[in-house]
PDB file of C-alpha atoms in Angstrom:
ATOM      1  CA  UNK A   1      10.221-185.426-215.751  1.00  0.00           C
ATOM      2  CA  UNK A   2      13.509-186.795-216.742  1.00  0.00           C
ATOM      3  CA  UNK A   3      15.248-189.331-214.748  1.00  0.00           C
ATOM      4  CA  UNK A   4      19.370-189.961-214.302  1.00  0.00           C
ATOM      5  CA  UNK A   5      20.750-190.171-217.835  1.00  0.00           C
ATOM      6  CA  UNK A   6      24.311-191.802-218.908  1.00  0.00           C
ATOM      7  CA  UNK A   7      26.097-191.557-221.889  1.00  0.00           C
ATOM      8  CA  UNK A   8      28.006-193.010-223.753  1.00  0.00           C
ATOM      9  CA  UNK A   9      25.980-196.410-223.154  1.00  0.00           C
ATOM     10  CA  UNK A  10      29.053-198.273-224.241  1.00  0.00           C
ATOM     11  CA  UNK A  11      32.312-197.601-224.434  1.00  0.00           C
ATOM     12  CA  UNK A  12      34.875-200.514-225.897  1.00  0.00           C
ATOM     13  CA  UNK A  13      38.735-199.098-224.774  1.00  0.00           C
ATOM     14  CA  UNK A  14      41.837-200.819-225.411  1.00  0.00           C
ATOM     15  CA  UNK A  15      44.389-201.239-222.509  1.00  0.00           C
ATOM     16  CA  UNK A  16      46.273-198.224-221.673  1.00  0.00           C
ATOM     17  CA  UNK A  17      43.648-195.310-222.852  1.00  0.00           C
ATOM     18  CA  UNK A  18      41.798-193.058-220.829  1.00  0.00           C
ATOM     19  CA  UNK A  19      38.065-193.110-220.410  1.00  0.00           C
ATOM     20  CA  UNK A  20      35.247-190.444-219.561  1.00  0.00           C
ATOM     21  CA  UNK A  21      31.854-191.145-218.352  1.00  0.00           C
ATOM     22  CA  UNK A  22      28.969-188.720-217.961  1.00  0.00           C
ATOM     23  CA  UNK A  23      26.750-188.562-215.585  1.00  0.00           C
ATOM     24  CA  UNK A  24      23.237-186.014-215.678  1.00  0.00           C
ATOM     25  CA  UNK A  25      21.208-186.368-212.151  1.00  0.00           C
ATOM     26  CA  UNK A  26      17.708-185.738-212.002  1.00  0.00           C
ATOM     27  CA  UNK A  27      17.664-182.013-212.202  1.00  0.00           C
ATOM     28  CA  UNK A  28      16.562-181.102-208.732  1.00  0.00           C
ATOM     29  CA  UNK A  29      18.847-183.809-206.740  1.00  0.00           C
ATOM     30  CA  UNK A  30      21.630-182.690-204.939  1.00  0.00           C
ATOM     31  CA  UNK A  31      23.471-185.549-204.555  1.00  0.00           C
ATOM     32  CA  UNK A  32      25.375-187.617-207.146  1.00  0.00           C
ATOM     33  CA  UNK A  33      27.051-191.426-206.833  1.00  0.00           C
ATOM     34  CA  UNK A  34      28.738-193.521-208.716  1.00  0.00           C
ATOM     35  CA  UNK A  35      28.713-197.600-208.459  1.00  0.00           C
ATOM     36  CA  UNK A  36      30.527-199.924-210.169  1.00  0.00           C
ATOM     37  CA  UNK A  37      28.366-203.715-211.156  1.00  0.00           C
ATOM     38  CA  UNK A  38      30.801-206.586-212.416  1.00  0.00           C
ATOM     39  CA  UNK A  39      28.444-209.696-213.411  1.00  0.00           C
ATOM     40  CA  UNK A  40      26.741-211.661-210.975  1.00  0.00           C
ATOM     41  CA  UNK A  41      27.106-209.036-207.890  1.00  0.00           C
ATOM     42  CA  UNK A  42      25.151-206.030-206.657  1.00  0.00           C
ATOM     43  CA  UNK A  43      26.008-202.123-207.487  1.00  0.00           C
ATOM     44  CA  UNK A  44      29.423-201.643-205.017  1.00  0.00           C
ATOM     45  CA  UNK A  45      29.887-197.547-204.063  1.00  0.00           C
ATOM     46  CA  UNK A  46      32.549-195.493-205.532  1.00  0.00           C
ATOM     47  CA  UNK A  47      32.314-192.393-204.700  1.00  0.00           C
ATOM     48  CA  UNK A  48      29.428-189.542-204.000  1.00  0.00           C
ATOM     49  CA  UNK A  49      28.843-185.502-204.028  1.00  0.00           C
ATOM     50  CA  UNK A  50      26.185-182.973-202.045  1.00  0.00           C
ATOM     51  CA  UNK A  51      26.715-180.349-204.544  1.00  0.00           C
ATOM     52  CA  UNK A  52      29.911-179.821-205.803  1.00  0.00           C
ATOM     53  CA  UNK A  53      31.506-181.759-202.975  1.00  0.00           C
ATOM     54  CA  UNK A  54      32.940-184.745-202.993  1.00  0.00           C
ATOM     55  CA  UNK A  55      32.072-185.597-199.517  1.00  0.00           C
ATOM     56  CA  UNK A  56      33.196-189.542-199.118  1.00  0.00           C
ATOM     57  CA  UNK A  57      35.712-191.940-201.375  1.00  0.00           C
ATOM     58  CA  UNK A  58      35.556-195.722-201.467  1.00  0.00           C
ATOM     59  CA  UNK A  59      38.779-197.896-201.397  1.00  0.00           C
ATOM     60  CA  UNK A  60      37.615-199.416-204.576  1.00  0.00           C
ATOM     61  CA  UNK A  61      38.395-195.498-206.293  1.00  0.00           C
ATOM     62  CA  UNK A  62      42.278-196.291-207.162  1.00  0.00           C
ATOM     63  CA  UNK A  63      44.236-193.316-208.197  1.00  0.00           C
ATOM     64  CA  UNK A  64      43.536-194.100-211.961  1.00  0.00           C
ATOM     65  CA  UNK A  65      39.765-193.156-211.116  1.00  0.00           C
ATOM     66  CA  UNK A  66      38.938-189.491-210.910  1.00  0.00           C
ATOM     67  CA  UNK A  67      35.494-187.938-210.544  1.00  0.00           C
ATOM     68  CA  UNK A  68      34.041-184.471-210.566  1.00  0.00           C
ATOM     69  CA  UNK A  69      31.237-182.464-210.319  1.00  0.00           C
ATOM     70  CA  UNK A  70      31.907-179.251-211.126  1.00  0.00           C
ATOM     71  CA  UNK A  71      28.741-177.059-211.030  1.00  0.00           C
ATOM     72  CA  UNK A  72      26.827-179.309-208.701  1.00  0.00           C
ATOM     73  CA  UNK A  73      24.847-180.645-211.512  1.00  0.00           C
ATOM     74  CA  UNK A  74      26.310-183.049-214.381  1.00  0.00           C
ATOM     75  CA  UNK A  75      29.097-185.518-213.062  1.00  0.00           C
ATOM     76  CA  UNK A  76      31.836-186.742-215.405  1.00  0.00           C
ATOM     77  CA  UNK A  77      34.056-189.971-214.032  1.00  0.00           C
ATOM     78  CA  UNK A  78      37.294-190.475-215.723  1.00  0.00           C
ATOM     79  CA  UNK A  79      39.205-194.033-215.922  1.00  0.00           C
ATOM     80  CA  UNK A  80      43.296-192.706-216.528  1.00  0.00           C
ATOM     81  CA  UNK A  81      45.381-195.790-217.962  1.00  0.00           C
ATOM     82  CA  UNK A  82      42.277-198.216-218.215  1.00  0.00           C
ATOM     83  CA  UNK A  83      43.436-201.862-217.327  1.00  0.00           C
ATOM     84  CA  UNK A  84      41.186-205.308-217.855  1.00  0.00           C
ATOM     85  CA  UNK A  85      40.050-205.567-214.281  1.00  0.00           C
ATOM     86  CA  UNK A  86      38.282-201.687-215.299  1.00  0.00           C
ATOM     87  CA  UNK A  87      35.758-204.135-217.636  1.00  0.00           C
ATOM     88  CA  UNK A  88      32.281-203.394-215.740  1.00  0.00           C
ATOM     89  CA  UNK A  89      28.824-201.592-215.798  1.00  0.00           C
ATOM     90  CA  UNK A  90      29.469-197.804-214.201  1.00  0.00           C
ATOM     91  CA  UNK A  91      25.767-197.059-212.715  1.00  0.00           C
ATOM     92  CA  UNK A  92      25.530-193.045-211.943  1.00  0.00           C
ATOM     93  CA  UNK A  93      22.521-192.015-209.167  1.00  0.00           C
ATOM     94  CA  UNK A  94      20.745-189.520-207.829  1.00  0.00           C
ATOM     95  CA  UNK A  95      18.793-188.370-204.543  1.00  0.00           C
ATOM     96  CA  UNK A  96      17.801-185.317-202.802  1.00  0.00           C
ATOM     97  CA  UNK A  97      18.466-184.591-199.485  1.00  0.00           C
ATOM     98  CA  UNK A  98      16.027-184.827-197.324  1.00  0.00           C
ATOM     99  CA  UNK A  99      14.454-186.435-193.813  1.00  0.00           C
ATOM    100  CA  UNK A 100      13.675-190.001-195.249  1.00  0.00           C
ATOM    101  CA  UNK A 101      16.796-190.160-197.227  1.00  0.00           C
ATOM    102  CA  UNK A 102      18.194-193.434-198.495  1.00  0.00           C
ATOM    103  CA  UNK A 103      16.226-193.547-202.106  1.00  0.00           C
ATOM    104  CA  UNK A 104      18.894-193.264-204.775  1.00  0.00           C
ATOM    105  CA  UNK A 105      17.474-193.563-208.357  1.00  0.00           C
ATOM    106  CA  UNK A 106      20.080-194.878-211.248  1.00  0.00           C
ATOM    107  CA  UNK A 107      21.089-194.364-214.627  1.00  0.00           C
ATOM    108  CA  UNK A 108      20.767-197.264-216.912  1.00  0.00           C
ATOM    109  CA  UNK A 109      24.782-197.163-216.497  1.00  0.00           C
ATOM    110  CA  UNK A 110      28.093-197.351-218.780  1.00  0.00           C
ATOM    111  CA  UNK A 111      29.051-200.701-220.217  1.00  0.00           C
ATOM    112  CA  UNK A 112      32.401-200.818-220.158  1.00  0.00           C
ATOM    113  CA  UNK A 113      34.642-203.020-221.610  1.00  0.00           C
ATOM    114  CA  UNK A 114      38.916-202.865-221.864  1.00  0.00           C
ATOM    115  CA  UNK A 115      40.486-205.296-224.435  1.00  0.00           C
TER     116      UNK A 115
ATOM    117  CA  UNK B   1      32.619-206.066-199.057  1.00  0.00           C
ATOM    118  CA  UNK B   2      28.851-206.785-199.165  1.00  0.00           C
ATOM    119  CA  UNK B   3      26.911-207.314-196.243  1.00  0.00           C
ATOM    120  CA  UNK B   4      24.072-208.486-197.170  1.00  0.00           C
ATOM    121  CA  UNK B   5      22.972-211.632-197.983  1.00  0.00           C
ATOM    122  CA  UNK B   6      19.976-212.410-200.093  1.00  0.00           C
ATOM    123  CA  UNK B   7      18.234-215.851-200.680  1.00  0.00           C
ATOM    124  CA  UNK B   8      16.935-217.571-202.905  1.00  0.00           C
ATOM    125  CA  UNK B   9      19.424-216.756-205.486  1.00  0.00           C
ATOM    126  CA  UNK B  10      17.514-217.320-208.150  1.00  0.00           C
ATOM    127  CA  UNK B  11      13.925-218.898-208.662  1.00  0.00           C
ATOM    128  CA  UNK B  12      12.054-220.558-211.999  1.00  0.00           C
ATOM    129  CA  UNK B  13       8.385-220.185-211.711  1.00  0.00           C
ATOM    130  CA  UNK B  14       5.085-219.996-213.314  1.00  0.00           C
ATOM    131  CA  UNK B  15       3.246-217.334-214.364  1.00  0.00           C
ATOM    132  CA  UNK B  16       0.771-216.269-211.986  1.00  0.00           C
ATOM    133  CA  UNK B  17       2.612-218.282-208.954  1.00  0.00           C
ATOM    134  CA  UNK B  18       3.935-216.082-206.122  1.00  0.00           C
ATOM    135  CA  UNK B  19       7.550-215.460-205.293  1.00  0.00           C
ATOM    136  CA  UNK B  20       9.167-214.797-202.254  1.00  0.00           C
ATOM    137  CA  UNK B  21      12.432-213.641-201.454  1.00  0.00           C
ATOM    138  CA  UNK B  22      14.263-212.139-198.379  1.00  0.00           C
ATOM    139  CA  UNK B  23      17.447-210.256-197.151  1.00  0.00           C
ATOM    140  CA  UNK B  24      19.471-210.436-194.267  1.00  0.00           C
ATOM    141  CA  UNK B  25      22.281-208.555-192.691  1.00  0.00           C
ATOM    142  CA  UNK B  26      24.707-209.283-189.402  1.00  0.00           C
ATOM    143  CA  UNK B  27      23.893-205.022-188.651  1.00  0.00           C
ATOM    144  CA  UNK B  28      21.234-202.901-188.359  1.00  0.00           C
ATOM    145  CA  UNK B  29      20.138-200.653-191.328  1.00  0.00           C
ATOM    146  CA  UNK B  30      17.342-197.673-190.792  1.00  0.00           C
ATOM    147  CA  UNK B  31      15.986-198.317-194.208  1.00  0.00           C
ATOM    148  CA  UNK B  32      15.469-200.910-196.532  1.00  0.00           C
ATOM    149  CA  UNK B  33      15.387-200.606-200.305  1.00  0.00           C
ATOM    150  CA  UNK B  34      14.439-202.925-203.118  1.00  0.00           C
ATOM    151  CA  UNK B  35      15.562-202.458-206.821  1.00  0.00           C
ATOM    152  CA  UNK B  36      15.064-204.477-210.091  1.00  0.00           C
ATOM    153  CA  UNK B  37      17.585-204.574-212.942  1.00  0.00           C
ATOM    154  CA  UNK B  38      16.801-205.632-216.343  1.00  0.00           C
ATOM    155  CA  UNK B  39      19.614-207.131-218.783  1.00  0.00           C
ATOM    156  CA  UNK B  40      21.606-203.953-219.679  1.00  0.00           C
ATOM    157  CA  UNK B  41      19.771-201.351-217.412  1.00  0.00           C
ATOM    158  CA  UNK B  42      20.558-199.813-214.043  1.00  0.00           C
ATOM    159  CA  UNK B  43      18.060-201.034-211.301  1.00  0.00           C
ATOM    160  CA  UNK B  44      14.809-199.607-211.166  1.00  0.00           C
ATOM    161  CA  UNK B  45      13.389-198.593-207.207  1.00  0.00           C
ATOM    162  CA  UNK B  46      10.696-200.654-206.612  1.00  0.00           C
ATOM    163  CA  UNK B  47       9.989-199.747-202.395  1.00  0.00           C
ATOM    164  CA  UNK B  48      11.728-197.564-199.791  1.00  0.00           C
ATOM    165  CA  UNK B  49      10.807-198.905-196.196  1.00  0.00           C
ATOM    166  CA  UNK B  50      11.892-196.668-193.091  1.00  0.00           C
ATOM    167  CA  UNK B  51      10.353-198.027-189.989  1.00  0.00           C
ATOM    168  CA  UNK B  52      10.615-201.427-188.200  1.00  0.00           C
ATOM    169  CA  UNK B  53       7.756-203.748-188.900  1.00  0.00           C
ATOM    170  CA  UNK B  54       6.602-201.253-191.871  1.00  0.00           C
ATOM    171  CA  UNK B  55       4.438-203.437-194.883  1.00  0.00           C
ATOM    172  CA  UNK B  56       4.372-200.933-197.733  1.00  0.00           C
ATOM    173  CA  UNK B  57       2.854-202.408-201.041  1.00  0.00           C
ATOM    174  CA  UNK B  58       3.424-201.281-204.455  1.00  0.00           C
ATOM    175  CA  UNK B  59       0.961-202.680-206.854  1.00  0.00           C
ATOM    176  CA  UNK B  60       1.684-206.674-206.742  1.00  0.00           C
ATOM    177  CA  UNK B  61       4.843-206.213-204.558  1.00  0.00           C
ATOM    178  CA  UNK B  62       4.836-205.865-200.789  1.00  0.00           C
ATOM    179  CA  UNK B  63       7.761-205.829-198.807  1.00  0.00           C
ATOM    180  CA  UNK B  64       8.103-205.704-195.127  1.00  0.00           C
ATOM    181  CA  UNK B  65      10.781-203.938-192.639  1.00  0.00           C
ATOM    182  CA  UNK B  66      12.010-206.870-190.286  1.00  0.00           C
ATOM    183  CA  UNK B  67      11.467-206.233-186.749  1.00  0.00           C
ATOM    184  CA  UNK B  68      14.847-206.652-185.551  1.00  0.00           C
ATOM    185  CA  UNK B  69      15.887-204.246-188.413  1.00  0.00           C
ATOM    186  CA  UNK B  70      18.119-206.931-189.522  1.00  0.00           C
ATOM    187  CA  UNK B  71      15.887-208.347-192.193  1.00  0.00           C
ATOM    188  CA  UNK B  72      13.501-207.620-195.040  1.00  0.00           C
ATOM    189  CA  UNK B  73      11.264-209.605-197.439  1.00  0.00           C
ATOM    190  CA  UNK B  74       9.810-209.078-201.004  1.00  0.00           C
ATOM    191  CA  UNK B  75       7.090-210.264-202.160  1.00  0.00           C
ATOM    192  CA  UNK B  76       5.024-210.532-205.416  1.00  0.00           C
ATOM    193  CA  UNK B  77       1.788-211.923-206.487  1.00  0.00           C
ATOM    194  CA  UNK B  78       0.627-213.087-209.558  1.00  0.00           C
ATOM    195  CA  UNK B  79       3.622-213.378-211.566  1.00  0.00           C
ATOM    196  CA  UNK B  80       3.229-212.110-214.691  1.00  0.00           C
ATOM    197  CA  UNK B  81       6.248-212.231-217.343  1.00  0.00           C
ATOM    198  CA  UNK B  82       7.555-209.044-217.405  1.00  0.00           C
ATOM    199  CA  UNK B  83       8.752-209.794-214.023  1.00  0.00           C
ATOM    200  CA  UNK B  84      11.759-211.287-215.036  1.00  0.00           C
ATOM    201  CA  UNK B  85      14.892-209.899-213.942  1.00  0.00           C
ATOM    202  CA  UNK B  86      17.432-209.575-210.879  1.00  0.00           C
ATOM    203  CA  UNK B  87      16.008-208.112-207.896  1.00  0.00           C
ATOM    204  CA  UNK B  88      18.210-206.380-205.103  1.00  0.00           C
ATOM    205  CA  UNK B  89      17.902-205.098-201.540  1.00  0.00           C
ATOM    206  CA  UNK B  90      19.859-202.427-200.576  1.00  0.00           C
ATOM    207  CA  UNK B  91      20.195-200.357-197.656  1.00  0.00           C
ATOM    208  CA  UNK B  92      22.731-197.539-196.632  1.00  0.00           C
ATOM    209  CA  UNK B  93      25.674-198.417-194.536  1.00  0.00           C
ATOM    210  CA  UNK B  94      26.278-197.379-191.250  1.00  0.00           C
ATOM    211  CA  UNK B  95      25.008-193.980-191.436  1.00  0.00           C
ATOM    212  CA  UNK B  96      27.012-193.024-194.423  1.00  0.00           C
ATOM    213  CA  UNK B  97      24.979-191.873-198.124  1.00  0.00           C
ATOM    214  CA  UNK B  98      26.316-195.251-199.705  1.00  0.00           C
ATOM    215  CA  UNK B  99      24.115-198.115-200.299  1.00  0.00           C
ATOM    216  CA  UNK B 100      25.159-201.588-200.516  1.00  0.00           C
ATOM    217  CA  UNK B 101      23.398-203.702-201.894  1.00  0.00           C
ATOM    218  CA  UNK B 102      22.696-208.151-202.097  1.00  0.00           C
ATOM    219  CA  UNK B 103      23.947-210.456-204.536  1.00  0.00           C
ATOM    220  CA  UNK B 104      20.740-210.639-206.140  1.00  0.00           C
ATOM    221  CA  UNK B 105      17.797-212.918-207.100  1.00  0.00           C
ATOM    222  CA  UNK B 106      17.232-213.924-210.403  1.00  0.00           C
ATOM    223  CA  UNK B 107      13.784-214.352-211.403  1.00  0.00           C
ATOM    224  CA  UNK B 108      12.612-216.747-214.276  1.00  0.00           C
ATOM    225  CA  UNK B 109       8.323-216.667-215.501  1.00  0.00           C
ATOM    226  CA  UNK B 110       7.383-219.233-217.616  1.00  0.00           C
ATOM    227  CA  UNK B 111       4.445-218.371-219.797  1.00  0.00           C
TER     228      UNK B 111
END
């Protein structure tokens, strides 16, 4: 049993370039999120899918920030024009829907950092 | 922003001591969740909690669903070092899929 998987592990970008993160969920999941971590705080939400949805956005997801989801299984998140403030860990999770809900289980994330 | 606020923020113990930490929030959640994050990793789901009042143990770590559903509390016996790390609560807002989560406690075991 394989759990949430992200690669690349690192990425260093300069300012300016475009970045692409990938995201594989645990294969029977159906939904997909993405968090951002800057040092010292908790995960904050970026985005998540049900399937190939994208069914909510957060305020933090500027116009630069793109994600998708294609075939309702691997996610890819893509960082257009990349600036300093971008520098953070990019934590990818999974769950499956059902009447608990709530338990989410992460990637160990994309270190990012923008020179 | 965040809503929930966690305390202690950090703690230095010994090993085999007991730690104790809680997490509060100014709204109800319906579930309660508690990671922990090693250096470099993404945080690992330590207990899900569902009802009010719930004590659900996993191992040496018990954690309780506050009664007011406001509140929750981790705890863990017996230290041991491989402890260490940054421990989070988390619960999903307001009826939406996201979680947010606390700020966080560090957690230090001296040998």
């Amino acid at each position: 049993d394989t759990g949430v998987s992200q690669d690349p592990r690192h990425k260093i970008t300069k300012r300016g370039q475009n970045v692409t993160f990938r995201c594989d969920p645990i294969s029977e999941h159906n939904r997909l999120y993405w968090y951002r971590q800057t040092l010292g705080q908790g995960p904050e939400f970026l985005t998540y899918f049900q399937n190939e949805a994208q069914l909510e956005k957060s305020r933090l997801l500027s116009d630069r920030f793109s994600a998708e989801r294609p075939k309702g299984s691997f996610s890819t998140l893509e960082i257009q024009r990349t600036e300093q403030g971008d520098s953070a860990m990019y934590l990818c999770a999974s769950s499956l829907v059902s009447g608990t809900g709530g338990e989410q289980y992460f990637g160990p994330g994309t270190r990012l950092t923008v020179t | 922003g965040q809503q929930l606020n966690q305390s202690p923020q950090s703690m230095f113990i010994q090993e085999g001591e007991d730690v104790s930490m809680n997490c509060t929030s100014s709204s109800i959640f319906n579930t309660w969740l508690w990671y922990k994050q090693d250096p470099g990793e993404g945080p690992v789901l330590l207990i899900a909690l569902y009802k009010a009042g719930e004590l659900t143990s996993n191992g040496r770590l018990t954690a309780q669903f506050g009664i007011t559903r406001k509140d929750s509390f981790l705890n863990i016996s017996a230290s041991i070092p491989s402890d260490v790390g940054i421990y989070f609560c988390a619960g999903p807002q307001g009826g939406s899929e996201k979680l947010v989560f606390g700020k966080g406690m560090k957690l230090t075991v001296n040998p």
